[in-house]
Short mmCIF file of C-alpha atoms and ligand atoms in Angstrom, two decimals:
data_model
loop_
_atom_site.label_atom_id
_atom_site.label_comp_id
_atom_site.label_asym_id
_atom_site.label_seq_id
_atom_site.Cartn_x
_atom_site.Cartn_y
_atom_site.Cartn_z
CA MET A 16 44.16 194.79 53.02
CA PRO A 17 42.06 191.60 52.85
CA SER A 18 39.80 191.36 49.80
CA PHE A 19 37.01 189.43 51.55
CA LEU A 20 36.39 187.41 48.37
CA PRO A 21 34.96 184.24 50.00
CA GLN A 22 32.79 186.31 52.39
CA LYS A 23 31.47 188.38 49.47
CA ALA A 24 30.67 185.28 47.42
CA LYS A 25 28.74 183.82 50.34
CA LEU A 26 26.78 187.04 50.91
CA LEU A 27 25.85 187.29 47.21
CA MET A 28 24.64 183.69 47.26
CA THR A 29 22.50 184.44 50.31
CA LEU A 30 20.99 187.51 48.64
CA ARG A 31 20.21 185.62 45.43
CA ALA A 32 18.56 182.87 47.49
CA GLN A 33 16.41 185.60 49.08
CA ALA A 34 15.18 186.82 45.66
CA ILE A 35 17.57 189.73 45.11
CA MET A 36 18.01 189.27 41.37
CA GLN A 37 18.78 192.73 39.97
CA PRO A 38 22.34 192.47 38.56
CA ASP A 39 23.20 196.15 39.16
CA ILE A 40 22.25 195.87 42.85
CA LEU A 41 24.26 192.66 43.32
CA SER A 42 27.20 194.23 41.53
CA ALA A 43 27.04 197.35 43.73
CA ILE A 44 27.03 195.17 46.85
CA GLU A 45 29.96 193.19 45.47
CA THR A 46 32.10 196.22 44.67
CA ILE A 47 31.32 198.76 47.41
CA PRO A 48 33.72 197.98 50.29
CA ARG A 49 31.32 197.59 53.24
CA GLU A 50 34.30 197.10 55.58
CA GLN A 51 35.15 200.79 55.10
CA PHE A 52 31.75 201.85 56.50
CA ILE A 53 32.12 200.12 59.87
CA PRO A 54 34.53 200.40 62.81
CA ASP A 55 37.88 198.60 62.32
CA SER A 56 37.10 196.23 65.19
CA LEU A 57 34.15 194.81 63.19
CA HIS A 58 35.97 194.28 59.88
CA ALA A 59 35.75 190.48 60.17
CA HIS A 60 31.95 190.83 60.12
CA ALA A 61 31.73 193.23 57.15
CA TYR A 62 30.11 190.75 54.77
CA GLU A 63 27.84 188.99 57.22
CA ASN A 64 24.17 189.52 56.43
CA ALA A 65 23.71 191.54 59.63
CA SER A 66 23.24 195.11 60.79
CA LEU A 67 26.26 196.46 62.72
CA PRO A 68 26.80 199.36 65.14
CA ILE A 69 28.37 202.55 63.71
CA GLY A 70 28.41 204.64 66.91
CA TYR A 71 25.96 207.19 68.33
CA LYS A 72 23.49 204.32 68.90
CA GLN A 73 23.03 204.00 65.13
CA THR A 74 23.51 201.04 62.79
CA ILE A 75 24.44 200.21 59.22
CA SER A 76 21.53 198.16 57.86
CA GLN A 77 21.69 194.47 57.02
CA PRO A 78 22.80 193.98 53.38
CA TYR A 79 19.60 192.05 52.60
CA ILE A 80 17.45 194.99 53.79
CA VAL A 81 19.60 197.48 51.84
CA ALA A 82 19.05 195.30 48.76
CA VAL A 83 15.29 194.87 49.31
CA MET A 84 14.77 198.62 49.78
CA THR A 85 16.93 199.44 46.77
CA GLN A 86 15.10 196.89 44.61
CA ALA A 87 11.70 198.24 45.73
CA LEU A 88 12.74 201.74 44.60
CA GLU A 89 12.90 200.60 40.93
CA LEU A 90 15.71 203.06 40.25
CA LYS A 91 16.66 204.47 36.86
CA LYS A 92 19.95 206.18 36.03
CA THR A 93 18.02 209.44 35.46
CA HIS A 94 16.54 209.55 38.98
CA ARG A 95 17.17 212.08 41.75
CA VAL A 96 16.83 210.31 45.09
CA LEU A 97 16.36 211.68 48.60
CA GLU A 98 17.71 209.57 51.47
CA ILE A 99 16.74 210.29 55.08
CA GLY A 100 19.38 208.96 57.52
CA THR A 101 22.86 208.96 55.94
CA GLY A 102 24.36 206.97 58.83
CA SER A 103 27.55 205.34 57.56
CA GLY A 104 26.81 206.37 53.95
CA TYR A 105 26.62 202.76 52.74
CA GLN A 106 23.05 202.91 51.42
CA ALA A 107 23.85 206.26 49.77
CA ALA A 108 26.84 204.65 48.01
CA ILE A 109 24.60 201.89 46.63
CA LEU A 110 21.97 204.42 45.51
CA SER A 111 24.62 206.60 43.86
CA ARG A 112 25.56 203.74 41.54
CA LEU A 113 21.98 203.29 40.34
CA SER A 114 20.71 206.87 40.02
CA ARG A 115 21.77 210.30 38.78
CA ARG A 116 22.09 212.09 42.12
CA VAL A 117 21.50 211.26 45.77
CA TYR A 118 20.51 213.93 48.31
CA THR A 119 21.25 212.55 51.76
CA LEU A 120 20.13 214.10 55.05
CA GLU A 121 21.46 213.19 58.50
CA ARG A 122 20.55 214.60 61.89
CA LEU A 123 23.78 213.66 63.70
CA ARG A 124 26.54 215.91 62.39
CA PRO A 125 29.53 213.67 63.26
CA LEU A 126 27.98 210.78 61.31
CA LEU A 127 27.28 213.06 58.35
CA ILE A 128 30.85 214.42 58.32
CA SER A 129 32.46 210.99 58.43
CA ALA A 130 30.10 209.60 55.76
CA GLU A 131 30.84 212.57 53.49
CA ASN A 132 34.62 212.16 53.91
CA ARG A 133 34.41 208.44 53.34
CA LEU A 134 32.32 208.71 50.16
CA LYS A 135 34.47 211.53 48.76
CA ASN A 136 37.60 209.44 49.39
CA MET A 137 35.95 206.71 47.33
CA GLN A 138 35.63 209.25 44.47
CA ILE A 139 31.83 209.13 44.61
CA SER A 140 30.79 212.56 43.34
CA ASN A 141 27.01 212.40 42.72
CA ILE A 142 25.90 212.74 46.35
CA THR A 143 24.84 215.99 48.03
CA TYR A 144 24.98 216.08 51.85
CA ARG A 145 23.01 218.03 54.42
CA HIS A 146 22.80 218.14 58.19
CA GLY A 147 19.19 218.54 59.30
CA ASP A 148 15.89 217.02 60.29
CA GLY A 149 14.76 214.43 57.78
CA ALA A 150 11.11 214.97 58.68
CA LYS A 151 11.33 218.35 56.95
CA GLY A 152 12.83 216.85 53.81
CA TRP A 153 14.81 219.00 51.38
CA PRO A 154 12.33 221.46 49.83
CA GLU A 155 14.98 223.35 47.78
CA ALA A 156 15.87 220.18 45.85
CA ALA A 157 12.31 218.75 45.61
CA PRO A 158 10.49 217.12 43.92
CA PHE A 159 12.29 213.76 43.98
CA ASP A 160 11.78 210.71 41.76
CA ARG A 161 12.44 208.45 44.73
CA ILE A 162 12.63 208.85 48.53
CA ILE A 163 14.06 206.32 50.99
CA ILE A 164 13.74 206.69 54.76
CA THR A 165 16.27 204.58 56.66
CA CYS A 166 14.98 205.14 60.20
CA GLN A 167 11.68 204.02 61.71
CA VAL A 168 8.84 206.55 61.51
CA ALA A 169 5.48 206.18 63.29
CA GLU A 170 3.96 207.80 60.21
CA ILE A 171 5.47 208.92 56.96
CA PRO A 172 6.11 212.67 57.34
CA ALA A 173 3.72 214.74 55.19
CA ASN A 174 6.62 216.93 54.00
CA LEU A 175 8.25 213.90 52.42
CA LEU A 176 5.07 212.80 50.65
CA ASP A 177 4.74 216.40 49.35
CA GLN A 178 8.30 216.26 47.99
CA LEU A 179 7.68 213.09 45.95
CA LYS A 180 7.01 213.46 42.21
CA ILE A 181 3.81 212.12 40.71
CA GLY A 182 4.69 208.59 39.63
CA GLY A 183 7.43 208.57 42.29
CA ILE A 184 8.10 205.84 44.88
CA LEU A 185 8.89 206.24 48.59
CA ILE A 186 10.15 203.37 50.77
CA ALA A 187 10.08 203.57 54.57
CA PRO A 188 9.99 201.47 57.74
CA ALA A 189 6.71 202.82 59.10
CA GLY A 190 4.54 202.03 62.11
CA PRO A 191 5.00 201.85 65.87
CA SER A 192 8.62 201.20 66.91
CA GLY A 193 9.19 197.46 67.22
CA LYS A 194 6.24 196.73 64.93
CA GLU A 195 7.25 198.70 61.87
CA MET A 196 6.68 197.39 58.36
CA LEU A 197 8.59 198.21 55.23
CA VAL A 198 6.08 200.31 53.28
CA ARG A 199 6.16 201.23 49.60
CA VAL A 200 4.22 204.34 48.62
CA LYS A 201 3.57 205.20 45.00
CA ARG A 202 2.30 208.69 44.27
CA GLU A 203 -0.45 208.68 41.65
CA GLU A 204 -2.11 211.80 40.16
CA ASP A 205 -4.75 211.98 42.87
CA ARG A 206 -3.67 209.61 45.64
CA PHE A 207 -0.89 207.75 47.41
CA ASP A 208 -0.99 203.95 46.96
CA LYS A 209 0.50 202.21 49.99
CA LYS A 210 1.65 198.61 50.16
CA GLU A 211 3.20 196.81 53.14
CA LEU A 212 6.15 194.69 52.03
CA MET A 213 7.56 192.96 55.13
CA PRO A 214 8.23 193.44 58.85
CA VAL A 215 11.60 195.10 59.58
CA ARG A 216 13.48 196.60 62.56
CA PHE A 217 15.10 200.04 62.31
CA VAL A 218 16.47 202.64 64.71
CA PRO A 219 13.84 205.32 65.32
CA MET A 220 13.80 208.75 63.66
CA LEU A 221 15.11 211.34 66.13
CA ALA A 222 13.20 214.55 66.70
CA GLY A 223 14.53 217.98 65.73
CA THR A 224 18.21 218.82 65.32
CA ASP A 225 20.95 218.83 67.93
CA ASP A 226 22.62 222.04 66.76
N1 LIG B 8 21.34 204.48 55.75
C1 LIG B 8 22.31 204.26 56.81
C2 LIG B 8 21.73 203.58 58.03
C3 LIG B 8 20.91 204.51 58.76
S1 LIG B 8 20.61 204.23 60.47
C4 LIG B 8 23.51 203.46 56.34
O1 LIG B 8 23.51 203.00 55.18
O2 LIG B 8 24.46 203.32 57.11
C5 LIG B 8 19.45 205.58 60.64
C6 LIG B 8 20.08 206.94 60.53
O3 LIG B 8 19.02 207.90 60.59
C7 LIG B 8 21.03 207.27 61.67
O4 LIG B 8 22.27 207.68 61.17
C8 LIG B 8 20.31 208.40 62.40
O5 LIG B 8 21.19 209.34 62.99
C9 LIG B 8 19.51 209.03 61.27
N2 LIG B 8 18.38 209.84 61.72
C10 LIG B 8 17.60 209.65 62.81
N3 LIG B 8 16.67 210.61 62.91
C11 LIG B 8 16.87 211.44 61.85
C12 LIG B 8 16.23 212.63 61.41
N4 LIG B 8 15.22 213.18 62.07
N5 LIG B 8 16.70 213.22 60.27
C13 LIG B 8 17.74 212.69 59.59
N6 LIG B 8 18.39 211.57 59.97
C14 LIG B 8 17.96 210.96 61.09
#
């Protein structure tokens, strides 16, 4: 199997040039085999700084965006993190390296099943998986230190804000589809502080569950 060393080196250089400086994030991107999260036919593109199709009209995010969102979460090894939109499982794999446990929710069952198999085959054991509607969150496991939404939402679902700890951070692509901004929400004692970070493009959050 090719090791993609030159492609990885180039990607890491690109990320550093774009102000991704956290060594543990760069090291996770270097060591997690992104080629295993995408269809075989796209392997040659695994370390391009681009989003790629993963089936069911969904995408694995661009490495730069994965890194920006992860950096904005300010993760600690003690944190419990909720991810909405498991997709390929790539972002969950990165989060799992930097936190204590990741709870990942996916609406499309086939994507969830393949992500779970893939991550278990990689011996990653601190991720809990659930099929369901991300807008409802995961009340049984709440509150979370960090929440990351990896699909576009017109507004951040109230259930997810409720499930964030005081002092916690939530990152989401929020706003009208096609005009969404990466938003960072910090929950204070008595309010939610919101900051827009940058414009981004994400696949939209799907309503309800299919089964
Ligand atoms: N984080 C993923 C990329 C996610 S793409 C990765 O690293 O590969 C967005 C994902 O959100 C898709 O898999 C899509 O099926 C999922 N999604 C869309 N609506 C959802 C909802 N209501 N609840 C949970 N997941 C949802």
